[in-house]
Tab-separated table of C-alpha atoms in Angstrom:
chain	number	residue	atom	x	y	z
A	1	ASN	CA	83.317	111.680	69.302
A	2	GLU	CA	82.719	112.539	65.628
A	3	GLN	CA	79.459	109.871	65.666
A	4	THR	CA	77.688	111.241	68.555
A	5	GLY	CA	78.648	115.520	68.451
A	6	ILE	CA	79.463	115.203	71.975
A	7	LYS	CA	82.965	115.469	73.535
A	8	PRO	CA	83.396	113.293	76.225
A	9	ALA	CA	85.962	114.447	79.100
A	10	SER	CA	87.801	111.702	79.832
A	11	LYS	CA	91.064	111.772	78.191
A	12	VAL	CA	90.861	107.766	77.221
A	13	TRP	CA	88.347	108.899	74.881
A	14	GLU	CA	91.599	110.394	72.930
A	15	TYR	CA	92.052	106.495	72.148
A	16	PHE	CA	88.594	104.997	71.817
A	17	ASN	CA	85.085	105.669	69.907
A	18	ARG	CA	82.297	105.523	71.083
A	19	VAL	CA	80.529	103.077	69.181
A	20	GLU	CA	76.322	103.038	68.988
A	21	ASN	CA	74.601	99.839	70.166
A	22	GLU	CA	71.154	99.271	71.440
A	23	ALA	CA	72.428	96.087	73.331
A	24	SER	CA	75.182	97.619	75.547
A	25	LEU	CA	76.954	101.456	75.441
A	26	GLN	CA	79.986	100.249	73.757
A	27	ALA	CA	83.463	102.078	73.144
A	28	GLU	CA	85.956	101.167	70.375
A	29	CYS	CA	89.898	101.476	70.952
A	30	ILE	CA	91.359	103.000	67.724
A	31	ILE	CA	94.804	100.747	68.222
A	32	CYS	CA	93.484	98.008	68.176
A	33	LYS	CA	89.847	98.103	67.009
A	34	GLN	CA	88.805	96.109	70.175
A	35	ARG	CA	85.001	96.490	71.647
A	36	LEU	CA	84.927	97.522	74.889
A	37	LYS	CA	81.957	97.166	77.265
A	38	THR	CA	81.335	100.774	79.042
A	39	PRO	CA	78.312	99.963	81.496
A	40	SER	CA	76.760	102.962	82.546
A	41	TYR	CA	79.590	105.326	79.814
A	42	SER	CA	82.130	104.157	82.223
A	43	THR	CA	85.395	104.592	81.337
A	44	SER	CA	87.080	102.219	83.997
A	45	PRO	CA	87.450	99.271	81.456
A	46	LEU	CA	89.047	101.328	79.210
A	47	VAL	CA	91.701	102.728	81.131
A	48	LYS	CA	92.235	99.488	81.779
A	49	HIS	CA	92.826	98.640	78.591
A	50	LEU	CA	95.290	101.207	77.761
A	51	LEU	CA	96.892	99.429	80.064
A	52	LYS	CA	97.303	96.959	77.834
A	53	HIS	CA	98.840	98.890	75.280
A	54	GLY	CA	101.556	100.632	77.653
A	55	ILE	CA	99.539	103.633	78.513
A	56	GLU	CA	98.651	104.734	82.051
A	57	TYR	CA	95.738	106.741	82.693
A	58	GLU	CA	94.725	108.916	85.805
A	59	LYS	CA	91.397	110.345	85.848
A	60	GLY	CA	92.030	114.287	85.741
A	61	GLY	CA	95.532	113.789	85.583
A	62	MET	CA	97.745	112.603	82.557
A	63	LEU	CA	97.761	109.930	79.769
A	64	CYS	CA	101.763	108.687	79.209
A	65	ALA	CA	103.100	106.098	77.378
A	66	ARG	CA	105.707	103.032	79.523
A	67	THR	CA	108.823	103.412	77.575
A	68	SER	CA	110.972	100.428	79.300
A	69	ALA	CA	114.453	100.544	79.624
A	70	MET	CA	115.153	97.050	79.184
A	71	SER	CA	115.495	94.853	76.574
A	72	LYS	CA	112.761	92.032	75.386
A	73	GLU	CA	115.637	90.049	76.513
A	74	GLN	CA	115.938	91.220	79.638
A	75	LYS	CA	111.956	91.392	80.074
A	76	ARG	CA	111.983	87.633	79.255
A	77	LYS	CA	114.457	86.545	82.302
A	78	LEU	CA	112.322	88.951	84.773
A	79	ASP	CA	108.910	87.329	83.414
A	80	ASP	CA	109.701	83.380	84.178
A	81	PRO	CA	110.839	83.747	87.936
A	82	ALA	CA	107.815	86.203	88.458
A	83	ILE	CA	105.601	83.208	87.083
A	84	LYS	CA	106.818	81.194	89.303
A	85	ALA	CA	107.439	83.192	92.941
A	86	ILE	CA	103.273	84.342	91.942
A	87	VAL	CA	102.221	80.656	91.192
A	88	GLN	CA	104.597	78.833	93.693
A	89	GLY	CA	103.435	81.316	96.448
A	90	GLY	CA	99.998	81.338	96.260
A	91	ARG	CA	99.364	85.159	94.868
A	92	SER	CA	97.885	87.095	92.448
A	93	PHE	CA	99.572	89.060	89.573
A	94	GLY	CA	97.746	91.726	90.754
A	95	ASP	CA	99.906	91.653	93.298
A	96	LEU	CA	102.760	92.545	90.849
A	97	ARG	CA	100.966	96.000	90.857
A	98	LYS	CA	100.702	97.015	94.726
A	99	LEU	CA	102.835	100.017	95.259
A	100	GLY	CA	105.457	98.960	97.587
A	101	ILE	CA	106.074	95.605	94.733
A	102	SER	CA	106.139	97.989	91.746
A	103	LYS	CA	108.246	100.127	93.530
A	104	PHE	CA	110.745	97.263	94.261
A	105	ILE	CA	110.703	96.917	90.688
A	106	GLN	CA	111.439	100.470	89.621
A	107	GLN	CA	114.740	100.636	91.478
A	108	CYS	CA	115.223	96.617	90.130
A	109	ALA	CA	114.216	97.977	86.473
A	110	PRO	CA	113.657	101.362	85.531
A	111	THR	CA	111.731	102.634	83.143
A	112	SER	CA	112.485	105.571	81.461
A	113	ASP	CA	109.279	107.424	83.029
A	114	SER	CA	109.290	106.019	86.343
A	115	HIS	CA	107.804	109.055	87.411
A	116	CYS	CA	104.824	108.671	85.734
A	117	THR	CA	103.393	105.919	88.295
A	118	SER	CA	104.435	107.271	91.469
A	119	TYR	CA	102.493	110.831	90.399
A	120	ASN	CA	99.657	108.641	89.354
A	121	VAL	CA	99.355	106.890	92.741
A	122	ASP	CA	100.302	109.976	94.971
A	123	LYS	CA	98.297	112.063	92.955
A	124	LYS	CA	94.900	109.031	93.330
A	125	ARG	CA	95.782	108.953	97.112
A	126	GLN	CA	95.589	112.946	97.323
A	127	ARG	CA	91.924	112.818	95.034
A	128	ARG	CA	90.687	109.810	97.760
A	129	ASN	CA	91.861	111.753	100.913
A	130	GLU	CA	89.699	114.866	99.454
A	131	THR	CA	86.608	113.183	98.520
A	132	LYS	CA	86.708	111.186	101.813
A	133	LYS	CA	86.897	114.864	103.600
A	134	VAL	CA	84.800	116.387	101.496
A	135	THR	CA	81.719	113.562	101.262
A	136	GLN	CA	82.102	113.802	105.302
A	137	LEU	CA	81.344	117.138	104.969
A	138	ILE	CA	78.938	116.745	103.252
A	139	LEU	CA	76.867	114.315	104.890
A	140	VAL	CA	76.417	116.881	107.707
A	141	PRO	CA	72.749	118.043	107.534
A	142	THR	CA	72.667	121.615	106.113
A	143	ASP	CA	69.703	122.897	107.624
A	144	THR	CA	68.188	121.361	111.038
A	145	ASP	CA	64.571	123.378	109.680
A	146	SER	CA	64.300	122.429	106.041
A	147	ASP	CA	62.568	119.083	105.094
A	148	GLU	CA	64.717	115.694	104.448
A	149	SER	CA	63.731	115.766	100.588
A	150	ASN	CA	65.490	119.220	100.459
A	151	LYS	CA	68.221	117.714	102.267
A	152	GLU	CA	68.935	115.705	100.224
A	153	GLN	CA	68.639	117.649	97.296
A	154	GLU	CA	71.381	120.254	98.598
A	155	GLN	CA	73.477	117.278	99.309
A	156	LEU	CA	73.514	115.631	96.372
A	157	ALA	CA	74.257	119.161	94.110
A	158	LEU	CA	77.132	119.933	96.370
A	159	VAL	CA	78.713	116.300	95.607
A	160	ASN	CA	77.933	117.237	91.811
A	161	VAL	CA	79.819	120.761	92.035
A	162	LEU	CA	82.351	118.377	93.463
A	163	ASN	CA	82.874	115.949	91.284
């Protein structure tokens, strides 16, 4: 980042600039200039914001612009029944992003880079499983003779190395 002299590690920073603000940590989107809060330097709000611009992101993974094979007219024809189904069924709009529904939608109306979503979901699931396994291994006491604070420090060091 030009302002701080520190290059953030996440690829989402290709789309944002850090804004120095005493009240809160913020980032400004270079596409639309919207400022977003980034509590504890979190990039989650930035990732969610990029979805509004049609850009998907997975930590440590890839950025890809989603370009639809559907025309705007086709999208409009699908929007109305989707909204009615959600409202009448008492569902949340997030239901459309669930894996089973999103795969169904991809089959009905494929996008030119539909592999991106399934790749991201698979990578996310794989990373989550690896993290669970590693966490279980780390939380086993490292040495029965060492005192409690040393065990905790060793475990934290391992967690930091793995992240």
